[in-house]
């Protein structure tokens, strides 16, 4: 039973106009994120799952409405023993993918149509893990389900990407900050 | 004046298990529900562990109304409407925290943690010193009390004491709040999400609908190797005359074969059996405390169905752990609960599909509202004198007795002006029609 806690999403970007990494690396990482988005939107969840390292963590904390003057930092829940929307390892992500593969996962069967749009990609060498990169990106995810159901989620992702040595990357850690306090949809049967 | 009682009686035929879905979608019924039901019933607010220190507060709702529940300097708990007495603006918009006072951000009226009005801008000049602040504190709930750390309140001064309201349900509540010496605590992080459907559908499911699990949760049950259940698991159902319900399977202590808490649970079960006896220590169930507090102890889950209109509700989902458990056990329980329950829970996501789509159909359709929904499963197979379990008891896991009782109680609240007593029913053995009682009750007793 692992009790690894995901790092705090405090990755600072380089100052405006000053790229932290060269443009080829920036390009490669953006292409990796677009590829990942495509896998999700095409329901290729098993391929998506393979993008994570074996020690990966995937976390979507609950956003909280807090008084600014008082523990404003708690707006994003701590990484302690605290409830989250997702708090997954690669093993539990596998359970979620298997659920989608079961043919009886009614929340996604018939499958939703989704469109993950990824932008505002900022990259810098990871301070915590030499050779890896800390990547912040913004996303908008549109879901259209069954006849006329529409959900829209926006948020920010804090990724730790590890180069594979073959020009690609694996996701070693992801924290997703949804820009909703009360989730406005009937479920989160979707990945960000 | 009571709502159109005859019309409602026509829609809720609990004796024969026939219910009109109009009660899930009609705006007039919903508004009356806020007054007659949520305005009178004891409603769950919070658990002691969520507001441990003086000044700690938690913002919740009683029906449609925002309510602050706050720990006082002397350790007691108060609850009051989160609405300024000047223009009704919310005086606190944070969902929880610690405060000495709440200032309305409209004109600056300020209240202390007990809800007293302590400061009014320009009290001396604009009000000429004539405003009696003592008369303009936040609107307090009529009664507040707690059962083993679970804090409830009611807006009705004539409501019976909390213990009487819970009745036999405490026998079952003890299985999830008092099963170990230290009791429970609620973990930080309330998961909240939105269903476009009626809150009663969810409340009735948790009161007793084990029947849905095999199909609705086929994909999540399949993850742990069980797949669709072939037959009916061994278990039972309790239906309280007061509207509460509890439904359980027996013979298993957790839902998961690979439960990381196995070792802890094995040790704990010996303690539980000692405290609760062999029958109650062997229950794996779900429950509803009438009207809108539910839970799933097997998944360490406690939740409230907050109505947001006839066809929208929010689920507020809490996770409970044994207070004295070691941190690694609490962490494992948190991870397990996160994986299964909540907006993204592998089990929960498939419930949302049903509740939301049913709501859409009722909102749009006419013919779909004319159907009579069938609540007849197990009708007549309950016993009221089970040797072990109190209440109306059905010795099978599948049955709709708890739902029939839930709607019977709902109907009583909706069609009586006086507090819906049930003592007379018990004494005579014959159900007394709620409308008859309303006719003989003094009007305007609340």
Tab-separated table of N, CA and C in Angstrom, chain B residues 315-368:
chain	number	residue	atom	x	y	z
B	315	UNK	N	-25.123	16.308	-4.543
B	315	UNK	CA	-24.662	15.276	-3.631
B	315	UNK	C	-23.450	15.829	-2.892
B	316	UNK	N	-23.517	15.800	-1.586
B	316	UNK	CA	-22.371	16.164	-0.749
B	316	UNK	C	-21.904	14.878	-0.087
B	317	UNK	N	-20.727	14.474	-0.463
B	317	UNK	CA	-20.248	13.161	-0.066
B	317	UNK	C	-19.067	13.281	0.889
B	318	UNK	N	-19.204	12.649	2.047
B	318	UNK	CA	-18.152	12.665	3.071
B	318	UNK	C	-17.591	11.248	3.236
B	319	UNK	N	-16.363	11.193	3.710
B	319	UNK	CA	-15.776	9.892	4.016
B	319	UNK	C	-15.502	9.807	5.514
B	320	UNK	N	-15.920	8.714	6.110
B	320	UNK	CA	-15.726	8.539	7.547
B	320	UNK	C	-14.712	7.426	7.783
B	321	UNK	N	-13.897	7.631	8.787
B	321	UNK	CA	-12.923	6.607	9.181
B	321	UNK	C	-13.033	6.408	10.690
B	322	UNK	N	-12.474	5.313	11.165
B	322	UNK	CA	-12.416	5.105	12.609
B	322	UNK	C	-11.456	6.135	13.193
B	323	UNK	N	-11.932	6.893	14.168
B	323	UNK	CA	-11.146	8.014	14.683
B	323	UNK	C	-9.797	7.562	15.230
B	324	UNK	N	-9.774	6.415	15.863
B	324	UNK	CA	-8.538	5.970	16.497
B	324	UNK	C	-7.686	5.071	15.608
B	325	UNK	N	-8.081	4.921	14.355
B	325	UNK	CA	-7.293	4.063	13.454
B	325	UNK	C	-5.950	4.728	13.158
B	326	UNK	N	-4.901	3.930	12.907
B	326	UNK	CA	-3.622	4.528	12.516
B	326	UNK	C	-3.731	5.241	11.164
B	327	UNK	N	-2.811	6.189	10.944
B	327	UNK	CA	-2.890	7.016	9.743
B	327	UNK	C	-2.846	6.194	8.453
B	328	UNK	N	-2.042	5.135	8.441
B	328	UNK	CA	-1.950	4.377	7.183
B	328	UNK	C	-3.280	3.689	6.861
B	329	UNK	N	-4.040	3.363	7.888
B	329	UNK	CA	-5.365	2.773	7.664
B	329	UNK	C	-6.335	3.842	7.153
B	330	UNK	N	-6.239	5.029	7.764
B	330	UNK	CA	-7.107	6.120	7.290
B	330	UNK	C	-6.782	6.472	5.839
B	331	UNK	N	-5.483	6.488	5.533
B	331	UNK	CA	-5.088	6.823	4.161
B	331	UNK	C	-5.608	5.767	3.182
B	332	UNK	N	-5.486	4.503	3.568
B	332	UNK	CA	-5.970	3.433	2.690
B	332	UNK	C	-7.479	3.543	2.495
B	333	UNK	N	-8.187	3.884	3.565
B	333	UNK	CA	-9.638	4.037	3.451
B	333	UNK	C	-10.001	5.212	2.551
B	334	UNK	N	-9.208	6.288	2.685
B	334	UNK	CA	-9.447	7.455	1.817
B	334	UNK	C	-9.252	7.090	0.345
B	335	UNK	N	-8.171	6.353	0.055
B	335	UNK	CA	-7.901	5.989	-1.347
B	335	UNK	C	-8.994	5.064	-1.874
B	336	UNK	N	-9.422	4.125	-1.038
B	336	UNK	CA	-10.472	3.200	-1.451
B	336	UNK	C	-11.786	3.946	-1.695
B	337	UNK	N	-12.109	4.870	-0.786
B	337	UNK	CA	-13.355	5.626	-0.928
B	337	UNK	C	-13.304	6.544	-2.150
B	338	UNK	N	-12.132	7.146	-2.387
B	338	UNK	CA	-11.999	8.021	-3.546
B	338	UNK	C	-12.183	7.236	-4.837
B	339	UNK	N	-11.656	6.021	-4.843
B	339	UNK	CA	-11.751	5.214	-6.063
B	339	UNK	C	-13.183	4.807	-6.368
B	340	UNK	N	-14.010	4.611	-5.323
B	340	UNK	CA	-15.332	4.025	-5.553
B	340	UNK	C	-16.478	5.042	-5.521
B	341	UNK	N	-16.407	6.004	-4.569
B	341	UNK	CA	-17.534	6.934	-4.405
B	341	UNK	C	-17.127	8.339	-4.838
B	342	UNK	N	-18.101	9.226	-4.922
B	342	UNK	CA	-17.828	10.589	-5.358
B	342	UNK	C	-18.126	10.760	-6.835
B	343	UNK	N	-17.960	11.985	-7.307
B	343	UNK	CA	-18.310	12.297	-8.695
B	343	UNK	C	-17.560	11.424	-9.689
B	344	UNK	N	-16.330	11.029	-9.340
B	344	UNK	CA	-15.513	10.220	-10.241
B	344	UNK	C	-15.388	8.782	-9.759
B	345	UNK	N	-16.128	8.404	-8.733
B	345	UNK	CA	-16.005	7.056	-8.178
B	345	UNK	C	-16.456	5.991	-9.164
B	346	UNK	N	-15.716	4.906	-9.221
B	346	UNK	CA	-16.033	3.862	-10.204
B	346	UNK	C	-17.438	3.299	-10.003
B	347	UNK	N	-17.899	3.265	-8.758
B	347	UNK	CA	-19.266	2.798	-8.500
B	347	UNK	C	-20.264	3.912	-8.780
B	348	UNK	N	-19.947	5.064	-8.269
B	348	UNK	CA	-20.911	6.165	-8.267
B	348	UNK	C	-21.247	6.684	-9.666
B	349	UNK	N	-20.281	6.712	-10.571
B	349	UNK	CA	-20.540	7.358	-11.867
B	349	UNK	C	-21.735	6.743	-12.591
B	350	UNK	N	-21.961	5.443	-12.370
B	350	UNK	CA	-23.070	4.805	-13.078
B	350	UNK	C	-24.428	5.123	-12.450
B	351	UNK	N	-24.449	5.535	-11.197
B	351	UNK	CA	-25.709	6.001	-10.592
B	351	UNK	C	-26.157	7.312	-11.230
B	352	UNK	N	-25.201	8.211	-11.430
B	352	UNK	CA	-25.522	9.514	-12.005
B	352	UNK	C	-26.208	9.376	-13.358
B	353	UNK	N	-25.769	8.380	-14.118
B	353	UNK	CA	-26.366	8.152	-15.439
B	353	UNK	C	-27.880	7.913	-15.316
B	354	UNK	N	-28.259	7.082	-14.352
B	354	UNK	CA	-29.678	6.756	-14.184
B	354	UNK	C	-30.481	7.950	-13.667
B	355	UNK	N	-30.014	8.524	-12.565
B	355	UNK	CA	-30.791	9.578	-11.907
B	355	UNK	C	-30.971	10.783	-12.818
B	356	UNK	N	-29.933	11.118	-13.567
B	356	UNK	CA	-29.964	12.307	-14.402
B	356	UNK	C	-30.869	12.108	-15.615
B	357	UNK	N	-30.779	10.946	-16.235
B	357	UNK	CA	-31.590	10.711	-17.433
B	357	UNK	C	-33.075	10.579	-17.070
B	358	UNK	N	-33.374	9.958	-15.936
B	358	UNK	CA	-34.773	9.884	-15.481
B	358	UNK	C	-35.314	11.298	-15.274
B	359	UNK	N	-34.494	12.171	-14.703
B	359	UNK	CA	-34.916	13.552	-14.497
B	359	UNK	C	-35.211	14.259	-15.804
B	360	UNK	N	-34.359	14.033	-16.798
B	360	UNK	CA	-34.590	14.655	-18.106
B	360	UNK	C	-35.921	14.199	-18.702
B	361	UNK	N	-36.190	12.901	-18.584
B	361	UNK	CA	-37.419	12.366	-19.188
B	361	UNK	C	-38.660	12.953	-18.529
B	362	UNK	N	-38.613	13.059	-17.193
B	362	UNK	CA	-39.772	13.624	-16.496
B	362	UNK	C	-39.922	15.106	-16.801
B	363	UNK	N	-38.803	15.797	-16.985
B	363	UNK	CA	-38.877	17.229	-17.264
B	363	UNK	C	-39.509	17.491	-18.619
B	364	UNK	N	-39.243	16.611	-19.567
B	364	UNK	CA	-39.676	16.873	-20.933
B	364	UNK	C	-41.009	16.218	-21.279
B	365	UNK	N	-41.298	15.102	-20.649
B	365	UNK	CA	-42.410	14.295	-21.126
B	365	UNK	C	-43.744	14.619	-20.484
B	366	UNK	N	-44.789	14.169	-21.090
B	366	UNK	CA	-46.116	14.177	-20.483
B	366	UNK	C	-46.548	12.740	-20.193
B	367	UNK	N	-46.471	11.892	-21.212
B	367	UNK	CA	-46.882	10.496	-21.031
B	367	UNK	C	-46.026	9.795	-19.968
B	368	UNK	N	-44.731	10.141	-19.941
B	368	UNK	CA	-43.864	9.477	-18.960
B	368	UNK	C	-44.237	9.868	-17.539
